[in-house]
PDB file of C-alpha atoms and ligand atoms in Angstrom:
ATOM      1  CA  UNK A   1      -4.654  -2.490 -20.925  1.00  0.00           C
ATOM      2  CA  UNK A   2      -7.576   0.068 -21.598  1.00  0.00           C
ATOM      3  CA  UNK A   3      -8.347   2.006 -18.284  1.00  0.00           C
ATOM      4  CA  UNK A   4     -12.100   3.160 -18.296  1.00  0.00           C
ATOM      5  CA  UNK A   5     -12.124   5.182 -15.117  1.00  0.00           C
ATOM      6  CA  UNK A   6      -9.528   7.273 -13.805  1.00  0.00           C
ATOM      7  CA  UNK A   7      -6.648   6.098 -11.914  1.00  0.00           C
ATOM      8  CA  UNK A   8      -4.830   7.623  -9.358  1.00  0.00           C
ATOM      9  CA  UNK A   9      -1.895   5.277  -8.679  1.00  0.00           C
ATOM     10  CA  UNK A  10       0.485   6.122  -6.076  1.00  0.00           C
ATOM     11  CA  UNK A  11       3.382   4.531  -4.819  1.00  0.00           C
ATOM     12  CA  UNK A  12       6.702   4.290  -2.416  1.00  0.00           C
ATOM     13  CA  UNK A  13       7.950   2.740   0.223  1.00  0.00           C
ATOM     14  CA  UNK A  14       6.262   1.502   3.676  1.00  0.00           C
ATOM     15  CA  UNK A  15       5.025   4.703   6.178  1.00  0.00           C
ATOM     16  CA  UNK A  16       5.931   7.198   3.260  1.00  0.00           C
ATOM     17  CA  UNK A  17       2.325   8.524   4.128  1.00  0.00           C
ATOM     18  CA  UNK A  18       1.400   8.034   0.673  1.00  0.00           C
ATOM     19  CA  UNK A  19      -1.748   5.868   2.523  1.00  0.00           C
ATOM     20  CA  UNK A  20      -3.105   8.513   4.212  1.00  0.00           C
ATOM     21  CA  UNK A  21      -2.331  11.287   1.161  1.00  0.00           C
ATOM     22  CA  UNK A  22      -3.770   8.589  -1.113  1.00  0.00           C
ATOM     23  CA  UNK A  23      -7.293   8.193   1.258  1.00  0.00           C
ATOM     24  CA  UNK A  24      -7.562  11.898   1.892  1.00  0.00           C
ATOM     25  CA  UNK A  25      -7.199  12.624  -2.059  1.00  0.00           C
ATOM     26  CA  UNK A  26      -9.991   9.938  -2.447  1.00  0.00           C
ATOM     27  CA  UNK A  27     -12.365  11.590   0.337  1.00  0.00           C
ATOM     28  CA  UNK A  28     -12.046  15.065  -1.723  1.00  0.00           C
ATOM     29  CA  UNK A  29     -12.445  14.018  -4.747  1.00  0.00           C
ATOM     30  CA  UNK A  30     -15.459  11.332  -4.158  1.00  0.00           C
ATOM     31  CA  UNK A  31     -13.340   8.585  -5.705  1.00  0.00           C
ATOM     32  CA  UNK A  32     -12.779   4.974  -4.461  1.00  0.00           C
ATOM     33  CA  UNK A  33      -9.651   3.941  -2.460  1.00  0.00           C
ATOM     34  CA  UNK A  34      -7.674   0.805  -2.472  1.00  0.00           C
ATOM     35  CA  UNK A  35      -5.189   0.179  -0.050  1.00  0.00           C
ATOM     36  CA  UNK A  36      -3.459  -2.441  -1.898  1.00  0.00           C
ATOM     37  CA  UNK A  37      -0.852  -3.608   1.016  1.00  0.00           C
ATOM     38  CA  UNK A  38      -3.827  -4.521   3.036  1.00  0.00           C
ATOM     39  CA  UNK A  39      -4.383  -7.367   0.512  1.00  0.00           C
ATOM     40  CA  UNK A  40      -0.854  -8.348   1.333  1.00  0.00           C
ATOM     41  CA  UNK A  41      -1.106  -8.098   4.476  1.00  0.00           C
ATOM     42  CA  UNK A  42      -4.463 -10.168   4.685  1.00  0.00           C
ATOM     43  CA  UNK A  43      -3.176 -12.571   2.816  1.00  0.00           C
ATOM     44  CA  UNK A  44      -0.302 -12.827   5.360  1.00  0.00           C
ATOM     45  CA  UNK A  45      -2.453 -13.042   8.504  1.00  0.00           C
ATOM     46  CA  UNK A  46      -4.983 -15.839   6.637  1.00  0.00           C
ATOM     47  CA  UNK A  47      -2.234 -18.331   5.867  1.00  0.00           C
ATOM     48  CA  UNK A  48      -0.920 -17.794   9.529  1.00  0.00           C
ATOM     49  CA  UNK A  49      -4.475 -18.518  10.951  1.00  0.00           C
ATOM     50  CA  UNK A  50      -4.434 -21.771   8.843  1.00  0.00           C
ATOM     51  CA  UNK A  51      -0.967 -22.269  10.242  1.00  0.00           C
ATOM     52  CA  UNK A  52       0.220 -22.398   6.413  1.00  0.00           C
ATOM     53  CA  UNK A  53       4.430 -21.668   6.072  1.00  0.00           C
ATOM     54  CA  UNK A  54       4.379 -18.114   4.462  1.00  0.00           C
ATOM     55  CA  UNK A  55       7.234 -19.349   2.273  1.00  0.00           C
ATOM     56  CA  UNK A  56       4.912 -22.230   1.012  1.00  0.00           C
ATOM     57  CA  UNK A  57       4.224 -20.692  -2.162  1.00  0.00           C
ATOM     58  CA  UNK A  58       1.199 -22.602  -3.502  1.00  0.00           C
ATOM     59  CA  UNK A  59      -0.688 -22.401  -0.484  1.00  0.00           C
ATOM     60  CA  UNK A  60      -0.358 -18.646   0.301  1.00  0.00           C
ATOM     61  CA  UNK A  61      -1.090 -18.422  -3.355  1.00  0.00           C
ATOM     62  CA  UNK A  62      -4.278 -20.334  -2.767  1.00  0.00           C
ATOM     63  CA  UNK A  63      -5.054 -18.505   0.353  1.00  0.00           C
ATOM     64  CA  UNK A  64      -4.272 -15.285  -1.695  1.00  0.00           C
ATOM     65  CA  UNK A  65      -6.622 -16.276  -3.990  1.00  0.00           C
ATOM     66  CA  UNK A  66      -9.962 -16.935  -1.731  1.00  0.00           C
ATOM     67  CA  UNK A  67      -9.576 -14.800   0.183  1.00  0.00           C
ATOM     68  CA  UNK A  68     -12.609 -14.001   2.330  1.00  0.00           C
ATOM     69  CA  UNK A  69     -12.046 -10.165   2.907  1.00  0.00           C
ATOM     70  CA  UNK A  70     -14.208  -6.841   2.798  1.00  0.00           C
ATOM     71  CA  UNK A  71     -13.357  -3.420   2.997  1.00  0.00           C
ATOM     72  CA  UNK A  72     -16.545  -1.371   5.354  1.00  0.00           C
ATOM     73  CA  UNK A  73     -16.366   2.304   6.045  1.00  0.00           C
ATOM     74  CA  UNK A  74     -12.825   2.168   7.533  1.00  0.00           C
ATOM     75  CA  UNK A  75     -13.367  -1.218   8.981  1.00  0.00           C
ATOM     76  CA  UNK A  76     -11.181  -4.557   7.166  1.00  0.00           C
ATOM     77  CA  UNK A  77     -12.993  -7.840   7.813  1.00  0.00           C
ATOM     78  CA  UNK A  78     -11.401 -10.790   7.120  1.00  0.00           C
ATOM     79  CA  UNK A  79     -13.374 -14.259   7.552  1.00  0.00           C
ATOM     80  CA  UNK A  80     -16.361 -11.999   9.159  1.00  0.00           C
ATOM     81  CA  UNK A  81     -13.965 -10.965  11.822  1.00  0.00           C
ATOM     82  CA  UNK A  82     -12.896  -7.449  12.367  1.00  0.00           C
ATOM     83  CA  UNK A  83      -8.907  -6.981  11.695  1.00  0.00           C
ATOM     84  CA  UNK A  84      -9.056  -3.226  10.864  1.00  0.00           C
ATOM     85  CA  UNK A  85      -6.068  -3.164  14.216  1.00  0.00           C
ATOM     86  CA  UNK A  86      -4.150  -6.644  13.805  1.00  0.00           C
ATOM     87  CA  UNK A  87      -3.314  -6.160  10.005  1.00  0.00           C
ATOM     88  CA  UNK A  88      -1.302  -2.482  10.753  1.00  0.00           C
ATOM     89  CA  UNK A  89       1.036  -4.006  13.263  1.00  0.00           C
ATOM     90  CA  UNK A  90       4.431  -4.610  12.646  1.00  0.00           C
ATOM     91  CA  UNK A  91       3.952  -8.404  12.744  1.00  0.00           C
ATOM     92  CA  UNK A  92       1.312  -8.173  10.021  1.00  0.00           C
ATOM     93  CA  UNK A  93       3.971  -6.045   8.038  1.00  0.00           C
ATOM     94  CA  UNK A  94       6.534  -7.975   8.500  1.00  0.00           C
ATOM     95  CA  UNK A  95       4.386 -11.230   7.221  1.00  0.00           C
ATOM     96  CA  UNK A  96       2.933  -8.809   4.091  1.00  0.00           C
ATOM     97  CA  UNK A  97       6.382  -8.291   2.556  1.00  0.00           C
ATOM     98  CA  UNK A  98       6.846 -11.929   3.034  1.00  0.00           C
ATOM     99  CA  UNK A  99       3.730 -13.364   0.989  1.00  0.00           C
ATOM    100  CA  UNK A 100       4.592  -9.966  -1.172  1.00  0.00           C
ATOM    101  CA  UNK A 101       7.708 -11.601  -2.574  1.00  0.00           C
ATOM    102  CA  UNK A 102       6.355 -14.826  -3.896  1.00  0.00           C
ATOM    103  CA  UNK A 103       4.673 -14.477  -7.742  1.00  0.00           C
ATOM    104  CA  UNK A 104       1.832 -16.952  -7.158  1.00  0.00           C
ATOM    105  CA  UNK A 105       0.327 -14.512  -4.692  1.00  0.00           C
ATOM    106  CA  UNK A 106       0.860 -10.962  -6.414  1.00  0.00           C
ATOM    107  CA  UNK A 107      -0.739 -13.279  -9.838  1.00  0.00           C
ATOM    108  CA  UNK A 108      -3.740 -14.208  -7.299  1.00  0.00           C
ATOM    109  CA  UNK A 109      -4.204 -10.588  -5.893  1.00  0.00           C
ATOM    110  CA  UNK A 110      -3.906  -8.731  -9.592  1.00  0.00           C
ATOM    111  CA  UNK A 111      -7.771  -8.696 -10.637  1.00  0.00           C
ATOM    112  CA  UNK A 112      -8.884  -8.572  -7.304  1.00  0.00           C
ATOM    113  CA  UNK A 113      -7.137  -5.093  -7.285  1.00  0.00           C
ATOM    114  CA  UNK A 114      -8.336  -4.107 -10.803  1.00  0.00           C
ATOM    115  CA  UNK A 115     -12.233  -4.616  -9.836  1.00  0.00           C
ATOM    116  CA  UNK A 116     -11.874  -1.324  -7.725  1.00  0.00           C
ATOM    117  CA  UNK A 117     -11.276   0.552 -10.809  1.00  0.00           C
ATOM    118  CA  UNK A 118     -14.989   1.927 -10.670  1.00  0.00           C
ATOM    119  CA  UNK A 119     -16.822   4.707 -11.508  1.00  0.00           C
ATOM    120  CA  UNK A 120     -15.966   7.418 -10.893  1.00  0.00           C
ATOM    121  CA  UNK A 121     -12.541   6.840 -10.293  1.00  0.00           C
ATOM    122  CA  UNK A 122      -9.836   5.019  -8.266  1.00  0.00           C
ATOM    123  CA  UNK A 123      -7.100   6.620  -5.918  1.00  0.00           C
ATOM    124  CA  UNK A 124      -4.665   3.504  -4.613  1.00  0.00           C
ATOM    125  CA  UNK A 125      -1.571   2.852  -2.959  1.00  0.00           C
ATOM    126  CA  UNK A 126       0.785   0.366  -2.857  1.00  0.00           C
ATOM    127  CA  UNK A 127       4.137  -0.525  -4.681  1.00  0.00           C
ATOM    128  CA  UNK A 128       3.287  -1.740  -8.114  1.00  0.00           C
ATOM    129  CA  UNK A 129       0.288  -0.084  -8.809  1.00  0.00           C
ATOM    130  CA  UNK A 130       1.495   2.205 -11.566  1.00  0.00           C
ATOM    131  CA  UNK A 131       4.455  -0.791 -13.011  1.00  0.00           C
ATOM    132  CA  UNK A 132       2.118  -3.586 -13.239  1.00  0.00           C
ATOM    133  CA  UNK A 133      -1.582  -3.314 -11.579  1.00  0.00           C
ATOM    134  CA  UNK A 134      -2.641   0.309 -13.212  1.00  0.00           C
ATOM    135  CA  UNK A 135      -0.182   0.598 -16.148  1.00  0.00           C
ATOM    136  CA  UNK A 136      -2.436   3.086 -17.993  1.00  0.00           C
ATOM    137  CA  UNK A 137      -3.098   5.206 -15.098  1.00  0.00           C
ATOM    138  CA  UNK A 138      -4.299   8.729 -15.327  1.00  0.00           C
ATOM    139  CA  UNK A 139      -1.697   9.954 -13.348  1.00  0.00           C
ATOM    140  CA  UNK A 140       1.451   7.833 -11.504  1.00  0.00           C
ATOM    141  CA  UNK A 141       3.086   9.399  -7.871  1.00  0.00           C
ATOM    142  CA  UNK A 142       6.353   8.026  -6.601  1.00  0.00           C
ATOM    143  CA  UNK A 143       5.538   9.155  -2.752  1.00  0.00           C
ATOM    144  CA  UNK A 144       8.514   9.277  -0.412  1.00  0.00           C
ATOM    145  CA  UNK A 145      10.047  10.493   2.431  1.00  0.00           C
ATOM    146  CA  UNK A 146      13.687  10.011   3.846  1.00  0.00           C
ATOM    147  CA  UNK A 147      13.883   6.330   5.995  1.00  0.00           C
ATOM    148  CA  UNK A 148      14.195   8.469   9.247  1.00  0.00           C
ATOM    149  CA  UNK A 149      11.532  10.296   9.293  1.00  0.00           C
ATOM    150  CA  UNK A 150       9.153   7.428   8.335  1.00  0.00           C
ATOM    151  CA  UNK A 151      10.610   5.884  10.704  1.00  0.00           C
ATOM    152  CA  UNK A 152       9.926   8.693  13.197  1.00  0.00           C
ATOM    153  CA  UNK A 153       6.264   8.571  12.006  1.00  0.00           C
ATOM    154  CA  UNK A 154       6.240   4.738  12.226  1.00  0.00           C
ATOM    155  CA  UNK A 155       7.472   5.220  15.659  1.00  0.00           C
ATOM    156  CA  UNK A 156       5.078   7.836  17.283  1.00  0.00           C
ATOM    157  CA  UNK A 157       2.146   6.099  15.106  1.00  0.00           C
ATOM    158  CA  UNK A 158       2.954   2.547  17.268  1.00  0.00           C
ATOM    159  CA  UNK A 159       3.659   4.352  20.465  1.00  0.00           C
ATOM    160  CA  UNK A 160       0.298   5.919  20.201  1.00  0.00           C
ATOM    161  CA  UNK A 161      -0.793   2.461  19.801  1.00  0.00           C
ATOM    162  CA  UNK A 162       0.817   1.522  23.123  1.00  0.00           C
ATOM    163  CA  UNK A 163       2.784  -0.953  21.407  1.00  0.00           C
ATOM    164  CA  UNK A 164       6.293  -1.039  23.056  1.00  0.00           C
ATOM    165  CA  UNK A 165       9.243  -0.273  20.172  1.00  0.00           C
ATOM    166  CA  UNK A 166      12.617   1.494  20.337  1.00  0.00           C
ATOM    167  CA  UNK A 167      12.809   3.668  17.367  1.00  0.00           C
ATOM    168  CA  UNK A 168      16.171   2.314  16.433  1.00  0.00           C
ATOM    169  CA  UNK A 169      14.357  -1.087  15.890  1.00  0.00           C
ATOM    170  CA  UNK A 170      11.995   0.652  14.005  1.00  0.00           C
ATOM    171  CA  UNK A 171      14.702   2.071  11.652  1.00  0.00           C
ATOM    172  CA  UNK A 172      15.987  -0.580  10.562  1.00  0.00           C
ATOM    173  CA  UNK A 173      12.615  -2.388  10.080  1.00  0.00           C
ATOM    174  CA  UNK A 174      11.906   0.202   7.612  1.00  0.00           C
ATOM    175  CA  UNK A 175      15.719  -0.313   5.910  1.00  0.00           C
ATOM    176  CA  UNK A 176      15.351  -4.193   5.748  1.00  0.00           C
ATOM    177  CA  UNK A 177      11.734  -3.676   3.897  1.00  0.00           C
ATOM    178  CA  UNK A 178      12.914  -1.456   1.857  1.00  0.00           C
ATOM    179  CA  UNK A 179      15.552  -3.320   0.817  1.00  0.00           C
ATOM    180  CA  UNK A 180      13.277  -6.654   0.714  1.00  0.00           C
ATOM    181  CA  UNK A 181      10.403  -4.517  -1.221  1.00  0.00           C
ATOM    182  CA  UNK A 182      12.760  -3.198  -3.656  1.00  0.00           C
ATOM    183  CA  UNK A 183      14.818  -6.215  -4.505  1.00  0.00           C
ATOM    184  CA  UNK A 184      12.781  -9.080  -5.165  1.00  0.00           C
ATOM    185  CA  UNK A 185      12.496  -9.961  -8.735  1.00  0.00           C
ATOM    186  CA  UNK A 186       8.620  -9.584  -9.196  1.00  0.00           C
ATOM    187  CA  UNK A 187       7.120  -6.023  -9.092  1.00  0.00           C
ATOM    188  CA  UNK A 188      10.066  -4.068  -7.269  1.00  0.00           C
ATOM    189  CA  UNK A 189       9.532  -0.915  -5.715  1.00  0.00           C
ATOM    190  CA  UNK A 190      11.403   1.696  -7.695  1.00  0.00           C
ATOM    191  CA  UNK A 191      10.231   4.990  -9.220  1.00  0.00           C
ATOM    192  CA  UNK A 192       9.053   4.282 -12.901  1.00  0.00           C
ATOM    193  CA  UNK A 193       9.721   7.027 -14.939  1.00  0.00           C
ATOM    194  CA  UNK A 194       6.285   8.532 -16.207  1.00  0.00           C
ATOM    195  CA  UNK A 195       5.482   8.681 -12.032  1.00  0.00           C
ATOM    196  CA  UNK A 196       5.868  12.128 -10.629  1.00  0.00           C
ATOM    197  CA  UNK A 197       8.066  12.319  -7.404  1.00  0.00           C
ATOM    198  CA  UNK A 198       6.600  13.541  -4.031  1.00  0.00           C
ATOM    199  CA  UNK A 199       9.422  13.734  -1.414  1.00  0.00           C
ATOM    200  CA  UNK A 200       7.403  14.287   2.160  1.00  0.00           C
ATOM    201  CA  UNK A 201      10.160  14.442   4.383  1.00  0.00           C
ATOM    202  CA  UNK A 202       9.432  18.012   5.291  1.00  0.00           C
ATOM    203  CA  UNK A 203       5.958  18.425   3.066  1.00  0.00           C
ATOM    204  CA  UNK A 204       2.599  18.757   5.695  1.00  0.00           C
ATOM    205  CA  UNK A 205       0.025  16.130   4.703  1.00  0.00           C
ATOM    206  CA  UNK A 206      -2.391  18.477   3.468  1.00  0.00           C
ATOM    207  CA  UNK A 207       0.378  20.164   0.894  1.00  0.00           C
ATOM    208  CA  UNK A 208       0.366  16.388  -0.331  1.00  0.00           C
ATOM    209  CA  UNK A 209      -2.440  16.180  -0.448  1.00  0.00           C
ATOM    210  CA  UNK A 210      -2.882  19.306  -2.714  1.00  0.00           C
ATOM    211  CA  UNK A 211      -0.044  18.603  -4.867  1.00  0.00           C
ATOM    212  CA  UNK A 212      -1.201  15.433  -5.866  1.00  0.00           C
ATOM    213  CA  UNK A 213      -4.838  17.537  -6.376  1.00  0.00           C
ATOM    214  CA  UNK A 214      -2.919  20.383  -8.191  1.00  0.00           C
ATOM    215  CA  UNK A 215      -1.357  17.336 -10.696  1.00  0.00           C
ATOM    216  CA  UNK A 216      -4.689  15.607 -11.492  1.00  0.00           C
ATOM    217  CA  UNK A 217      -5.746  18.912 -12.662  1.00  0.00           C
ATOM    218  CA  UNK A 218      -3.325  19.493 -14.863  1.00  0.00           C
ATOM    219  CA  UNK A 219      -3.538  15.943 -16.094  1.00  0.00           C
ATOM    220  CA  UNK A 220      -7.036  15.790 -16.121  1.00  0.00           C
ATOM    221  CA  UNK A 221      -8.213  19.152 -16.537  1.00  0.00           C
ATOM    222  CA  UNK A 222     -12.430  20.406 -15.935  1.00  0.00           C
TER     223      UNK A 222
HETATM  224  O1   DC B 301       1.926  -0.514   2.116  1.00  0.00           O
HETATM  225  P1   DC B 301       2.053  -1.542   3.223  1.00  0.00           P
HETATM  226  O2   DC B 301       3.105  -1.206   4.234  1.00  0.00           O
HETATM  227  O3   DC B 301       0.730  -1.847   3.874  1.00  0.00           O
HETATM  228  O4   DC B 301       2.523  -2.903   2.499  1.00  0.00           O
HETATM  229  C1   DC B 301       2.777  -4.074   3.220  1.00  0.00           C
HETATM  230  C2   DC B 301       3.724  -4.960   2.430  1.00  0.00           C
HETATM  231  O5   DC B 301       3.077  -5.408   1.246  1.00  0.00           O
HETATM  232  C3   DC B 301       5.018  -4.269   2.007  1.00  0.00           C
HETATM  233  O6   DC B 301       6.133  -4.918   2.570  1.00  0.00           O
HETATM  234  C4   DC B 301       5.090  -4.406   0.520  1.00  0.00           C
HETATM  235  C5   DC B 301       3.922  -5.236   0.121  1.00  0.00           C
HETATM  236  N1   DC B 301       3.156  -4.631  -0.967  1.00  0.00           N
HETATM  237  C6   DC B 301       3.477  -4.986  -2.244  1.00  0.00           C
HETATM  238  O7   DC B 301       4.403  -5.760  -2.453  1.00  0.00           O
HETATM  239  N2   DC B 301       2.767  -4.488  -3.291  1.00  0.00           N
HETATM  240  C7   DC B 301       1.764  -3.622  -3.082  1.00  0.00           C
HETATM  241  N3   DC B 301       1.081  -3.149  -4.117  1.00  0.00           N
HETATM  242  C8   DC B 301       1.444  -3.225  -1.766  1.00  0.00           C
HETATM  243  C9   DC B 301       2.174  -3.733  -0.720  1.00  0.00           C
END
């Protein structure tokens, strides 16, 4: 696949932080940003609306594929309605790595992702983006950070929220998507080997976000 604009692709495993490194990398560098697990999770939250079985492959698939969703300025509508706050909760999560599983969907979401590849470049997160969305991307990040302390980030992140979670529950939330995201047969998360590694466990956002700036330029220098 011949990439015409630059592609930032960066992926790992759920509240890594490679979402916000990936946005903030974006915002400096004037580039476009694709949060590609939003798709999943949209998806997710449209079949439920329709009351469709998120196992029911066909019709998530053909939910996946109309999908009625914009991204404004921070703000995710999906059928006209504002979701920006209903697709981040754990529910929504939970439901994404459902739908996220199932080929028909992932096949229904793949050119929708691609079409952000625009002028003058793309920065995007997700799980696949470098294996099978972006496979000729300018430059490939494995983002991760140990399961504890996303879960510690998960935690204080859906506290602030006011949702009501025990940070043990939220542990193993994290475990059983990693283990969910990582070994389903389609698109598995795993570190490919032409992606550079960023461990965050005990990096500040903004050295991500440099590092990741620092590795573009030696990719793509001027
Ligand atoms: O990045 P996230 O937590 O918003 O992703 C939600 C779910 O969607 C996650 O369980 C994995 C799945 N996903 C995926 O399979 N492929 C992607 N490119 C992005 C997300």
């Amino acid at each position: 696949m011949s990439q015409t604009v630059p592609v930032i692709a960066i992926d790992g495993p759920s509240a890594s932080g490679k979402g916000t490194v990936a946005a903030r990398v974006a915002a400096h560098l004037g580039w476009h940003y694709l949060d590609s697990g939003a798709l999943y999770r949209l998806t997710a939250l449209a079949a439920q609306n329709r009351s469709i079985d998120l196992a029911d492959e066909p019709e998530v698939s053909a939910v996946a594929a109309h999908l009625d969703a914009a991204f404004l300025e921070g703000v995710v509508l999906l059928d006209g309605e504002d979701v920006t706050d209903i697709i981040r909760t754990e529910t929504a999560g939970e439901g994404a790595s459902r739908v996220a599983v199932l080929p028909g969907v992932r096949a229904a979401l793949l050119q929708r992702q691609r079409d952000f590849a625009r002028a003058p470049g793309l920065v995007t997160d997700g799980r696949d983006m470098g294996s099978v969305v972006f496979p000729a991307a300018t430059l490939k990040i494995f983002l991760t950070a140990s399961a504890e302390e996303r879960a510690q980030r998960r935690y204080k992140q859906l506290i602030a929220k006011g949702e009501s979670v025990t940070i043990s529950q939220i542990l193993l939330d994290v475990q059983q998507r990693d283990a969910r995201d990582s070994a389903r047969s389609v698109a598995p998360l795993r570190q490919l080997p032409d992606a550079r590694l960023l461990d965050t466990t005990t990096l500040p956002i903004s050295d991500a976000v440099q590092t990741v700036l620092d590795w573009l330029h030696e990719v793509m220098p001027g």
